[in-house]
Amino acid sequence: MRQDVIIFGPPGAGKGTQGALLAERFGLLRLSTGDVLRDAVQHGTPLGLEARRFMNAGELVPDAVILGIVGDHLRGPAATRGVIFDGFPRTLAQAQSLDGLLAQLGRTLGAVLVLEVDDETLVRRLSGRRSCPSCGALYNVYLKPPREDGRCDVCGADLGQRPDDAADTVRRRLEVYHEQTQPLLAYYESRQAPLRRVNGDRAVEAVQRELVGLMQS
Ligand code: AP5
């Protein structure tokens, strides 16, 4: 499928989870700006060094940095495939630049899929999230705890927490979402983009079924 899609929603709404499933199902490239930034932080690149302080404080990384990442991907690995944008755009400037970039490259935005989940559920999801630094398995201390506290069921390594999943930082990420990102919904509505709202507070499979249906409609 050669179609670009935005998966939109607050931190923890399930953008990464659902975006990865959609990418696999439809053969799309999932471009998560958060994943690109975390990879840069982990490798200590200049991009990572610049982004880390914003991310750990729950603030947005400057638009120019993000637009550089997206431009590089759209001109590179994504050139012949449809893209699922996960966690992008997050500001009006990013949304406007994306419109310009897509037009320049002869691409069209097929849909904006919006996952809706209330803030209290998101705080539990994110502050409870743990991951295995060794094999990548994901857990949640409230929703999907490991058999032994703090240890990976699969490989036995000590589990870690994303620095920005500390409860205070999660609350700041949610504030930033409501202040700077949620207003983009009005932007897309005013441009008559095909915007579809989905209840993200259901089982992963139920949310995925609805998203797949929307992608095919
Ligand atoms: P980013 O990595 O994009 O983080 P986020 O938007 O805060 O999203 P998350 O990855 O935490 O959540 P998600 O919605 O993907 O949900 P997930 O599927 O993981 O960005 C991190 C930071 O990078 C930003 O704060 C900012 O600093 C910077 N950044 C990134 N992009 C930027 C941009 N464009 N501009 C400026 N700065 C940018 O699920 C979350 C948890 O919930 C998991 O544990 C999962 O297992 C669980 N879960 C998922 N679905 C369900 C379900 N249906 N039921 C129960 N649990 C579920």
PDB file of C-alpha atoms and ligand atoms in Angstrom:
ATOM      1  CA  MET A   1       0.000   0.000   0.000  1.00  0.00           C
ATOM      2  CA  ARG A   2       1.502   3.343  -1.073  1.00  0.00           C
ATOM      3  CA  GLN A   3      -0.391   5.546   1.328  1.00  0.00           C
ATOM      4  CA  ASP A   4       0.824   7.849   4.086  1.00  0.00           C
ATOM      5  CA  VAL A   5      -1.023   7.754   7.382  1.00  0.00           C
ATOM      6  CA  ILE A   6      -0.642   9.594  10.690  1.00  0.00           C
ATOM      7  CA  ILE A   7      -1.291   7.674  13.882  1.00  0.00           C
ATOM      8  CA  PHE A   8      -2.120  10.363  16.371  1.00  0.00           C
ATOM      9  CA  GLY A   9      -2.793  10.458  20.098  1.00  0.00           C
ATOM     10  CA  PRO A  10      -1.442  11.312  23.525  1.00  0.00           C
ATOM     11  CA  PRO A  11       1.620   9.634  25.068  1.00  0.00           C
ATOM     12  CA  GLY A  12       0.766   6.018  25.835  1.00  0.00           C
ATOM     13  CA  ALA A  13      -2.362   5.872  23.663  1.00  0.00           C
ATOM     14  CA  GLY A  14      -0.885   2.928  21.768  1.00  0.00           C
ATOM     15  CA  LYS A  15       0.570   4.678  18.707  1.00  0.00           C
ATOM     16  CA  GLY A  16       3.695   2.495  18.706  1.00  0.00           C
ATOM     17  CA  THR A  17       1.814  -0.745  19.400  1.00  0.00           C
ATOM     18  CA  GLN A  18      -0.883  -0.149  16.775  1.00  0.00           C
ATOM     19  CA  GLY A  19       1.471   1.522  14.290  1.00  0.00           C
ATOM     20  CA  ALA A  20       3.785  -1.504  14.270  1.00  0.00           C
ATOM     21  CA  LEU A  21       0.855  -3.889  13.650  1.00  0.00           C
ATOM     22  CA  LEU A  22      -0.512  -1.724  10.825  1.00  0.00           C
ATOM     23  CA  ALA A  23       2.937  -1.384   9.257  1.00  0.00           C
ATOM     24  CA  GLU A  24       3.361  -5.153   9.207  1.00  0.00           C
ATOM     25  CA  ARG A  25      -0.133  -5.812   7.898  1.00  0.00           C
ATOM     26  CA  PHE A  26      -0.015  -3.258   5.068  1.00  0.00           C
ATOM     27  CA  GLY A  27       3.711  -3.330   4.261  1.00  0.00           C
ATOM     28  CA  LEU A  28       4.212   0.273   5.353  1.00  0.00           C
ATOM     29  CA  LEU A  29       7.274   1.905   6.857  1.00  0.00           C
ATOM     30  CA  ARG A  30       6.614   3.039  10.446  1.00  0.00           C
ATOM     31  CA  LEU A  31       8.468   6.242  11.179  1.00  0.00           C
ATOM     32  CA  SER A  32       8.478   6.891  14.932  1.00  0.00           C
ATOM     33  CA  THR A  33      10.309  10.121  15.668  1.00  0.00           C
ATOM     34  CA  GLY A  34      10.521   9.004  19.323  1.00  0.00           C
ATOM     35  CA  ASP A  35      12.294   5.762  18.323  1.00  0.00           C
ATOM     36  CA  VAL A  36      14.737   7.628  16.057  1.00  0.00           C
ATOM     37  CA  LEU A  37      15.542  10.025  18.913  1.00  0.00           C
ATOM     38  CA  ARG A  38      15.921   7.253  21.529  1.00  0.00           C
ATOM     39  CA  ASP A  39      18.274   5.388  19.202  1.00  0.00           C
ATOM     40  CA  ALA A  40      20.360   8.566  18.811  1.00  0.00           C
ATOM     41  CA  VAL A  41      20.418   9.070  22.601  1.00  0.00           C
ATOM     42  CA  GLN A  42      21.505   5.462  23.129  1.00  0.00           C
ATOM     43  CA  HIS A  43      24.342   5.843  20.628  1.00  0.00           C
ATOM     44  CA  GLY A  44      25.417   9.230  21.991  1.00  0.00           C
ATOM     45  CA  THR A  45      25.241  10.933  18.579  1.00  0.00           C
ATOM     46  CA  PRO A  46      25.099  14.753  18.321  1.00  0.00           C
ATOM     47  CA  LEU A  47      21.343  14.433  17.636  1.00  0.00           C
ATOM     48  CA  GLY A  48      20.949  12.302  20.764  1.00  0.00           C
ATOM     49  CA  LEU A  49      22.969  14.689  22.908  1.00  0.00           C
ATOM     50  CA  GLU A  50      20.784  17.578  21.772  1.00  0.00           C
ATOM     51  CA  ALA A  51      17.480  15.709  22.163  1.00  0.00           C
ATOM     52  CA  ARG A  52      18.057  13.994  25.498  1.00  0.00           C
ATOM     53  CA  ARG A  53      17.420  16.925  27.826  1.00  0.00           C
ATOM     54  CA  PHE A  54      14.125  17.755  26.122  1.00  0.00           C
ATOM     55  CA  MET A  55      12.950  14.151  26.172  1.00  0.00           C
ATOM     56  CA  ASN A  56      13.884  13.502  29.787  1.00  0.00           C
ATOM     57  CA  ALA A  57      12.010  16.640  30.840  1.00  0.00           C
ATOM     58  CA  GLY A  58       8.903  15.587  28.888  1.00  0.00           C
ATOM     59  CA  GLU A  59       9.259  18.562  26.519  1.00  0.00           C
ATOM     60  CA  LEU A  60       9.167  18.553  22.742  1.00  0.00           C
ATOM     61  CA  VAL A  61      12.415  18.442  20.786  1.00  0.00           C
ATOM     62  CA  PRO A  62      12.754  21.581  18.576  1.00  0.00           C
ATOM     63  CA  ASP A  63      10.848  21.490  15.285  1.00  0.00           C
ATOM     64  CA  ALA A  64      13.949  21.994  13.123  1.00  0.00           C
ATOM     65  CA  VAL A  65      15.531  18.814  14.524  1.00  0.00           C
ATOM     66  CA  ILE A  66      12.375  16.759  13.982  1.00  0.00           C
ATOM     67  CA  LEU A  67      11.808  18.077  10.474  1.00  0.00           C
ATOM     68  CA  GLY A  68      15.373  17.144   9.562  1.00  0.00           C
ATOM     69  CA  ILE A  69      14.719  13.533  10.650  1.00  0.00           C
ATOM     70  CA  VAL A  70      11.430  13.271   8.758  1.00  0.00           C
ATOM     71  CA  GLY A  71      12.810  14.893   5.586  1.00  0.00           C
ATOM     72  CA  ASP A  72      15.762  12.484   5.564  1.00  0.00           C
ATOM     73  CA  HIS A  73      13.478   9.454   5.884  1.00  0.00           C
ATOM     74  CA  LEU A  74      11.002  10.581   3.242  1.00  0.00           C
ATOM     75  CA  ARG A  75      13.792  11.190   0.747  1.00  0.00           C
ATOM     76  CA  GLY A  76      15.545   7.971   1.741  1.00  0.00           C
ATOM     77  CA  PRO A  77      14.147   4.624   2.910  1.00  0.00           C
ATOM     78  CA  ALA A  78      10.505   5.654   2.588  1.00  0.00           C
ATOM     79  CA  ALA A  79      10.742   6.885  -0.963  1.00  0.00           C
ATOM     80  CA  THR A  80       8.906   3.918  -2.496  1.00  0.00           C
ATOM     81  CA  ARG A  81       6.674   2.893   0.398  1.00  0.00           C
ATOM     82  CA  GLY A  82       3.765   4.347   2.297  1.00  0.00           C
ATOM     83  CA  VAL A  83       4.646   5.664   5.741  1.00  0.00           C
ATOM     84  CA  ILE A  84       2.912   5.516   9.100  1.00  0.00           C
ATOM     85  CA  PHE A  85       3.935   8.629  11.016  1.00  0.00           C
ATOM     86  CA  ASP A  86       4.002   7.746  14.723  1.00  0.00           C
ATOM     87  CA  GLY A  87       4.441  10.676  17.106  1.00  0.00           C
ATOM     88  CA  PHE A  88       4.719  13.190  14.268  1.00  0.00           C
ATOM     89  CA  PRO A  89       3.519  15.868  13.694  1.00  0.00           C
ATOM     90  CA  ARG A  90       3.248  17.297  17.214  1.00  0.00           C
ATOM     91  CA  THR A  91       3.120  21.050  16.559  1.00  0.00           C
ATOM     92  CA  LEU A  92       1.377  23.264  14.032  1.00  0.00           C
ATOM     93  CA  ALA A  93       4.739  24.076  12.409  1.00  0.00           C
ATOM     94  CA  GLN A  94       5.436  20.357  11.984  1.00  0.00           C
ATOM     95  CA  ALA A  95       1.983  19.726  10.460  1.00  0.00           C
ATOM     96  CA  GLN A  96       2.385  22.589   8.000  1.00  0.00           C
ATOM     97  CA  SER A  97       5.880  21.453   7.040  1.00  0.00           C
ATOM     98  CA  LEU A  98       4.624  17.901   6.533  1.00  0.00           C
ATOM     99  CA  ASP A  99       1.951  19.180   4.137  1.00  0.00           C
ATOM    100  CA  GLY A 100       4.642  21.026   2.179  1.00  0.00           C
ATOM    101  CA  LEU A 101       6.997  18.058   2.132  1.00  0.00           C
ATOM    102  CA  LEU A 102       4.317  15.611   0.983  1.00  0.00           C
ATOM    103  CA  ALA A 103       3.210  17.977  -1.798  1.00  0.00           C
ATOM    104  CA  GLN A 104       6.821  18.465  -2.905  1.00  0.00           C
ATOM    105  CA  LEU A 105       7.360  14.709  -3.103  1.00  0.00           C
ATOM    106  CA  GLY A 106       4.014  13.991  -4.783  1.00  0.00           C
ATOM    107  CA  ARG A 107       2.667  12.064  -1.793  1.00  0.00           C
ATOM    108  CA  THR A 108      -0.786  12.253  -0.235  1.00  0.00           C
ATOM    109  CA  LEU A 109      -2.039  11.874   3.291  1.00  0.00           C
ATOM    110  CA  GLY A 110      -4.527   8.995   3.325  1.00  0.00           C
ATOM    111  CA  ALA A 111      -5.768   9.265   6.906  1.00  0.00           C
ATOM    112  CA  VAL A 112      -5.228  10.690  10.368  1.00  0.00           C
ATOM    113  CA  LEU A 113      -6.086   7.908  12.825  1.00  0.00           C
ATOM    114  CA  VAL A 114      -6.675   9.307  16.317  1.00  0.00           C
ATOM    115  CA  LEU A 115      -6.432   7.072  19.391  1.00  0.00           C
ATOM    116  CA  GLU A 116      -8.458   8.423  22.295  1.00  0.00           C
ATOM    117  CA  VAL A 117      -7.618   7.398  25.881  1.00  0.00           C
ATOM    118  CA  ASP A 118      -8.198   9.375  29.091  1.00  0.00           C
ATOM    119  CA  ASP A 119      -5.279  10.819  31.064  1.00  0.00           C
ATOM    120  CA  GLU A 120      -5.575   8.632  34.180  1.00  0.00           C
ATOM    121  CA  THR A 121      -5.388   5.442  32.104  1.00  0.00           C
ATOM    122  CA  LEU A 122      -2.358   6.867  30.286  1.00  0.00           C
ATOM    123  CA  VAL A 123      -0.529   7.631  33.544  1.00  0.00           C
ATOM    124  CA  ARG A 124      -1.009   3.994  34.659  1.00  0.00           C
ATOM    125  CA  ARG A 125       0.096   2.624  31.305  1.00  0.00           C
ATOM    126  CA  LEU A 126       3.228   4.741  31.117  1.00  0.00           C
ATOM    127  CA  SER A 127       4.395   4.928  34.724  1.00  0.00           C
ATOM    128  CA  GLY A 128       3.925   1.115  34.918  1.00  0.00           C
ATOM    129  CA  ARG A 129       5.771   0.358  31.679  1.00  0.00           C
ATOM    130  CA  ARG A 130       8.998  -1.639  31.975  1.00  0.00           C
ATOM    131  CA  SER A 131      11.152  -3.153  29.268  1.00  0.00           C
ATOM    132  CA  CYS A 132      13.981  -5.609  28.997  1.00  0.00           C
ATOM    133  CA  PRO A 133      17.185  -3.901  27.814  1.00  0.00           C
ATOM    134  CA  SER A 134      18.492  -7.259  26.641  1.00  0.00           C
ATOM    135  CA  CYS A 135      15.694  -8.893  24.580  1.00  0.00           C
ATOM    136  CA  GLY A 136      13.220  -5.987  24.290  1.00  0.00           C
ATOM    137  CA  ALA A 137      10.263  -7.763  25.985  1.00  0.00           C
ATOM    138  CA  LEU A 138       7.664  -5.307  27.352  1.00  0.00           C
ATOM    139  CA  TYR A 139       5.857  -5.431  30.688  1.00  0.00           C
ATOM    140  CA  ASN A 140       3.606  -3.280  32.822  1.00  0.00           C
ATOM    141  CA  VAL A 141       3.740  -3.513  36.610  1.00  0.00           C
ATOM    142  CA  TYR A 142      -0.037  -2.909  36.819  1.00  0.00           C
ATOM    143  CA  LEU A 143      -1.341  -4.508  33.650  1.00  0.00           C
ATOM    144  CA  LYS A 144       1.183  -7.199  32.653  1.00  0.00           C
ATOM    145  CA  PRO A 145       3.698  -7.802  35.457  1.00  0.00           C
ATOM    146  CA  PRO A 146       6.681 -10.129  35.054  1.00  0.00           C
ATOM    147  CA  ARG A 147       6.560 -13.382  37.063  1.00  0.00           C
ATOM    148  CA  GLU A 148       9.458 -12.204  39.237  1.00  0.00           C
ATOM    149  CA  ASP A 149       9.500  -8.534  40.261  1.00  0.00           C
ATOM    150  CA  GLY A 150      11.925  -6.516  38.096  1.00  0.00           C
ATOM    151  CA  ARG A 151      13.170  -9.499  36.033  1.00  0.00           C
ATOM    152  CA  CYS A 152      12.494 -10.434  32.437  1.00  0.00           C
ATOM    153  CA  ASP A 153      10.443 -13.661  32.048  1.00  0.00           C
ATOM    154  CA  VAL A 154      12.150 -14.383  28.734  1.00  0.00           C
ATOM    155  CA  CYS A 155      15.863 -13.882  29.440  1.00  0.00           C
ATOM    156  CA  GLY A 156      16.154 -13.073  33.174  1.00  0.00           C
ATOM    157  CA  ALA A 157      17.746  -9.606  32.692  1.00  0.00           C
ATOM    158  CA  ASP A 158      16.889  -6.720  35.030  1.00  0.00           C
ATOM    159  CA  LEU A 159      14.013  -4.668  33.631  1.00  0.00           C
ATOM    160  CA  GLY A 160      14.399  -0.936  32.977  1.00  0.00           C
ATOM    161  CA  GLN A 161      12.114   2.094  32.784  1.00  0.00           C
ATOM    162  CA  ARG A 162      12.211   4.821  30.136  1.00  0.00           C
ATOM    163  CA  PRO A 163      13.506   7.980  31.874  1.00  0.00           C
ATOM    164  CA  ASP A 164      10.473   9.901  30.606  1.00  0.00           C
ATOM    165  CA  ASP A 165       8.065   7.323  32.094  1.00  0.00           C
ATOM    166  CA  ALA A 166       8.665   8.619  35.657  1.00  0.00           C
ATOM    167  CA  ALA A 167       5.211   9.701  36.947  1.00  0.00           C
ATOM    168  CA  ASP A 168       5.981  13.461  37.071  1.00  0.00           C
ATOM    169  CA  THR A 169       7.435  13.442  33.574  1.00  0.00           C
ATOM    170  CA  VAL A 170       4.435  11.511  32.257  1.00  0.00           C
ATOM    171  CA  ARG A 171       2.166  14.265  33.626  1.00  0.00           C
ATOM    172  CA  ARG A 172       4.301  16.902  31.889  1.00  0.00           C
ATOM    173  CA  ARG A 173       4.170  14.939  28.615  1.00  0.00           C
ATOM    174  CA  LEU A 174       0.388  14.908  28.877  1.00  0.00           C
ATOM    175  CA  GLU A 175       0.282  18.679  29.540  1.00  0.00           C
ATOM    176  CA  VAL A 176       2.496  19.280  26.519  1.00  0.00           C
ATOM    177  CA  TYR A 177       0.219  17.066  24.427  1.00  0.00           C
ATOM    178  CA  HIS A 178      -2.901  19.004  25.446  1.00  0.00           C
ATOM    179  CA  GLU A 179      -1.218  22.394  24.934  1.00  0.00           C
ATOM    180  CA  GLN A 180       0.748  21.863  21.737  1.00  0.00           C
ATOM    181  CA  THR A 181      -0.366  18.701  19.952  1.00  0.00           C
ATOM    182  CA  GLN A 182      -4.089  18.201  20.516  1.00  0.00           C
ATOM    183  CA  PRO A 183      -4.888  21.518  18.717  1.00  0.00           C
ATOM    184  CA  LEU A 184      -3.681  19.853  15.503  1.00  0.00           C
ATOM    185  CA  LEU A 185      -6.958  17.948  15.408  1.00  0.00           C
ATOM    186  CA  ALA A 186      -8.714  21.215  14.559  1.00  0.00           C
ATOM    187  CA  TYR A 187      -6.061  21.883  11.902  1.00  0.00           C
ATOM    188  CA  TYR A 188      -6.738  18.550  10.199  1.00  0.00           C
ATOM    189  CA  GLU A 189     -10.496  18.948  10.562  1.00  0.00           C
ATOM    190  CA  SER A 190     -10.305  22.382   8.909  1.00  0.00           C
ATOM    191  CA  ARG A 191      -8.316  20.902   6.018  1.00  0.00           C
ATOM    192  CA  GLN A 192     -10.884  18.135   5.667  1.00  0.00           C
ATOM    193  CA  ALA A 193      -8.221  15.483   6.082  1.00  0.00           C
ATOM    194  CA  PRO A 194      -9.800  12.065   6.551  1.00  0.00           C
ATOM    195  CA  LEU A 195      -9.652  12.140  10.355  1.00  0.00           C
ATOM    196  CA  ARG A 196     -10.945   9.060  12.191  1.00  0.00           C
ATOM    197  CA  ARG A 197     -11.322   8.837  15.979  1.00  0.00           C
ATOM    198  CA  VAL A 198     -10.965   5.458  17.645  1.00  0.00           C
ATOM    199  CA  ASN A 199     -11.496   4.462  21.282  1.00  0.00           C
ATOM    200  CA  GLY A 200      -7.982   3.334  22.305  1.00  0.00           C
ATOM    201  CA  ASP A 201      -9.072   2.132  25.755  1.00  0.00           C
ATOM    202  CA  ARG A 202      -9.897  -1.398  24.658  1.00  0.00           C
ATOM    203  CA  ALA A 203      -7.929  -4.591  24.071  1.00  0.00           C
ATOM    204  CA  VAL A 204      -5.072  -4.141  21.591  1.00  0.00           C
ATOM    205  CA  GLU A 205      -6.744  -6.583  19.171  1.00  0.00           C
ATOM    206  CA  ALA A 206     -10.088  -4.726  19.229  1.00  0.00           C
ATOM    207  CA  VAL A 207      -8.391  -1.387  18.515  1.00  0.00           C
ATOM    208  CA  GLN A 208      -6.357  -2.982  15.729  1.00  0.00           C
ATOM    209  CA  ARG A 209      -9.455  -4.505  14.093  1.00  0.00           C
ATOM    210  CA  GLU A 210     -11.100  -1.100  13.920  1.00  0.00           C
ATOM    211  CA  LEU A 211      -7.957   0.579  12.555  1.00  0.00           C
ATOM    212  CA  VAL A 212      -7.545  -2.082   9.871  1.00  0.00           C
ATOM    213  CA  GLY A 213     -11.177  -1.543   8.848  1.00  0.00           C
ATOM    214  CA  LEU A 214     -10.607   2.201   8.596  1.00  0.00           C
ATOM    215  CA  MET A 215      -7.451   1.714   6.514  1.00  0.00           C
ATOM    216  CA  GLN A 216      -9.398  -0.459   4.101  1.00  0.00           C
ATOM    217  CA  SER A 217     -12.453   1.811   3.838  1.00  0.00           C
TER     218      SER A 217
HETATM  219  P1  AP5 B   1       7.466   9.105  21.709  1.00  0.00           P
HETATM  220  O1  AP5 B   1       8.366   7.972  21.755  1.00  0.00           O
HETATM  221  O2  AP5 B   1       6.707   9.393  20.467  1.00  0.00           O
HETATM  222  O3  AP5 B   1       6.540   8.962  22.968  1.00  0.00           O
HETATM  223  P2  AP5 B   1       5.002   9.223  23.215  1.00  0.00           P
HETATM  224  O4  AP5 B   1       4.196   9.878  22.181  1.00  0.00           O
HETATM  225  O5  AP5 B   1       5.016   9.903  24.521  1.00  0.00           O
HETATM  226  O6  AP5 B   1       4.457   7.805  23.075  1.00  0.00           O
HETATM  227  P3  AP5 B   1       4.829   6.462  23.766  1.00  0.00           P
HETATM  228  O7  AP5 B   1       5.833   5.769  22.940  1.00  0.00           O
HETATM  229  O8  AP5 B   1       5.126   6.548  25.226  1.00  0.00           O
HETATM  230  O9  AP5 B   1       3.363   5.841  23.678  1.00  0.00           O
HETATM  231  P4  AP5 B   1       2.547   5.292  22.434  1.00  0.00           P
HETATM  232  O10 AP5 B   1       1.341   6.139  22.166  1.00  0.00           O
HETATM  233  O11 AP5 B   1       3.441   4.987  21.286  1.00  0.00           O
HETATM  234  O12 AP5 B   1       2.006   3.973  23.096  1.00  0.00           O
HETATM  235  P5  AP5 B   1       2.671   2.529  23.152  1.00  0.00           P
HETATM  236  O13 AP5 B   1       2.165   1.709  22.032  1.00  0.00           O
HETATM  237  O14 AP5 B   1       4.144   2.657  23.344  1.00  0.00           O
HETATM  238  O15 AP5 B   1       8.243  10.473  22.078  1.00  0.00           O
HETATM  239  C1  AP5 B   1       9.107  10.540  23.183  1.00  0.00           C
HETATM  240  C2  AP5 B   1       9.678  11.941  23.278  1.00  0.00           C
HETATM  241  O16 AP5 B   1      10.452  12.222  22.082  1.00  0.00           O
HETATM  242  C3  AP5 B   1       8.675  13.089  23.347  1.00  0.00           C
HETATM  243  O17 AP5 B   1       8.221  13.317  24.672  1.00  0.00           O
HETATM  244  C4  AP5 B   1       9.504  14.251  22.794  1.00  0.00           C
HETATM  245  O18 AP5 B   1      10.417  14.712  23.751  1.00  0.00           O
HETATM  246  C5  AP5 B   1      10.293  13.566  21.685  1.00  0.00           C
HETATM  247  N1  AP5 B   1       9.588  13.614  20.395  1.00  0.00           N
HETATM  248  C6  AP5 B   1       9.145  12.539  19.667  1.00  0.00           C
HETATM  249  N2  AP5 B   1       8.536  12.945  18.543  1.00  0.00           N
HETATM  250  C7  AP5 B   1       8.582  14.304  18.558  1.00  0.00           C
HETATM  251  C8  AP5 B   1       8.085  15.304  17.673  1.00  0.00           C
HETATM  252  N3  AP5 B   1       7.413  14.982  16.537  1.00  0.00           N
HETATM  253  N4  AP5 B   1       8.301  16.605  18.007  1.00  0.00           N
HETATM  254  C9  AP5 B   1       8.980  16.958  19.124  1.00  0.00           C
HETATM  255  N5  AP5 B   1       9.458  16.051  20.008  1.00  0.00           N
HETATM  256  C10 AP5 B   1       9.262  14.734  19.719  1.00  0.00           C
HETATM  257  O19 AP5 B   1       1.985   1.996  24.485  1.00  0.00           O
HETATM  258  C11 AP5 B   1       2.281   2.561  25.745  1.00  0.00           C
HETATM  259  C12 AP5 B   1       2.094   1.483  26.834  1.00  0.00           C
HETATM  260  O20 AP5 B   1       0.718   1.098  26.867  1.00  0.00           O
HETATM  261  C13 AP5 B   1       2.893   0.196  26.552  1.00  0.00           C
HETATM  262  O21 AP5 B   1       3.277  -0.350  27.793  1.00  0.00           O
HETATM  263  C14 AP5 B   1       1.870  -0.704  25.860  1.00  0.00           C
HETATM  264  O22 AP5 B   1       2.144  -2.068  26.045  1.00  0.00           O
HETATM  265  C15 AP5 B   1       0.576  -0.291  26.559  1.00  0.00           C
HETATM  266  N6  AP5 B   1      -0.604  -0.407  25.700  1.00  0.00           N
HETATM  267  C16 AP5 B   1      -0.715  -0.077  24.376  1.00  0.00           C
HETATM  268  N7  AP5 B   1      -1.963  -0.312  23.937  1.00  0.00           N
HETATM  269  C17 AP5 B   1      -2.662  -0.771  25.008  1.00  0.00           C
HETATM  270  C18 AP5 B   1      -4.027  -1.187  25.192  1.00  0.00           C
HETATM  271  N8  AP5 B   1      -4.927  -1.154  24.190  1.00  0.00           N
HETATM  272  N9  AP5 B   1      -4.393  -1.569  26.429  1.00  0.00           N
HETATM  273  C19 AP5 B   1      -3.496  -1.604  27.461  1.00  0.00           C
HETATM  274  N10 AP5 B   1      -2.200  -1.240  27.347  1.00  0.00           N
HETATM  275  C20 AP5 B   1      -1.797  -0.831  26.128  1.00  0.00           C
END
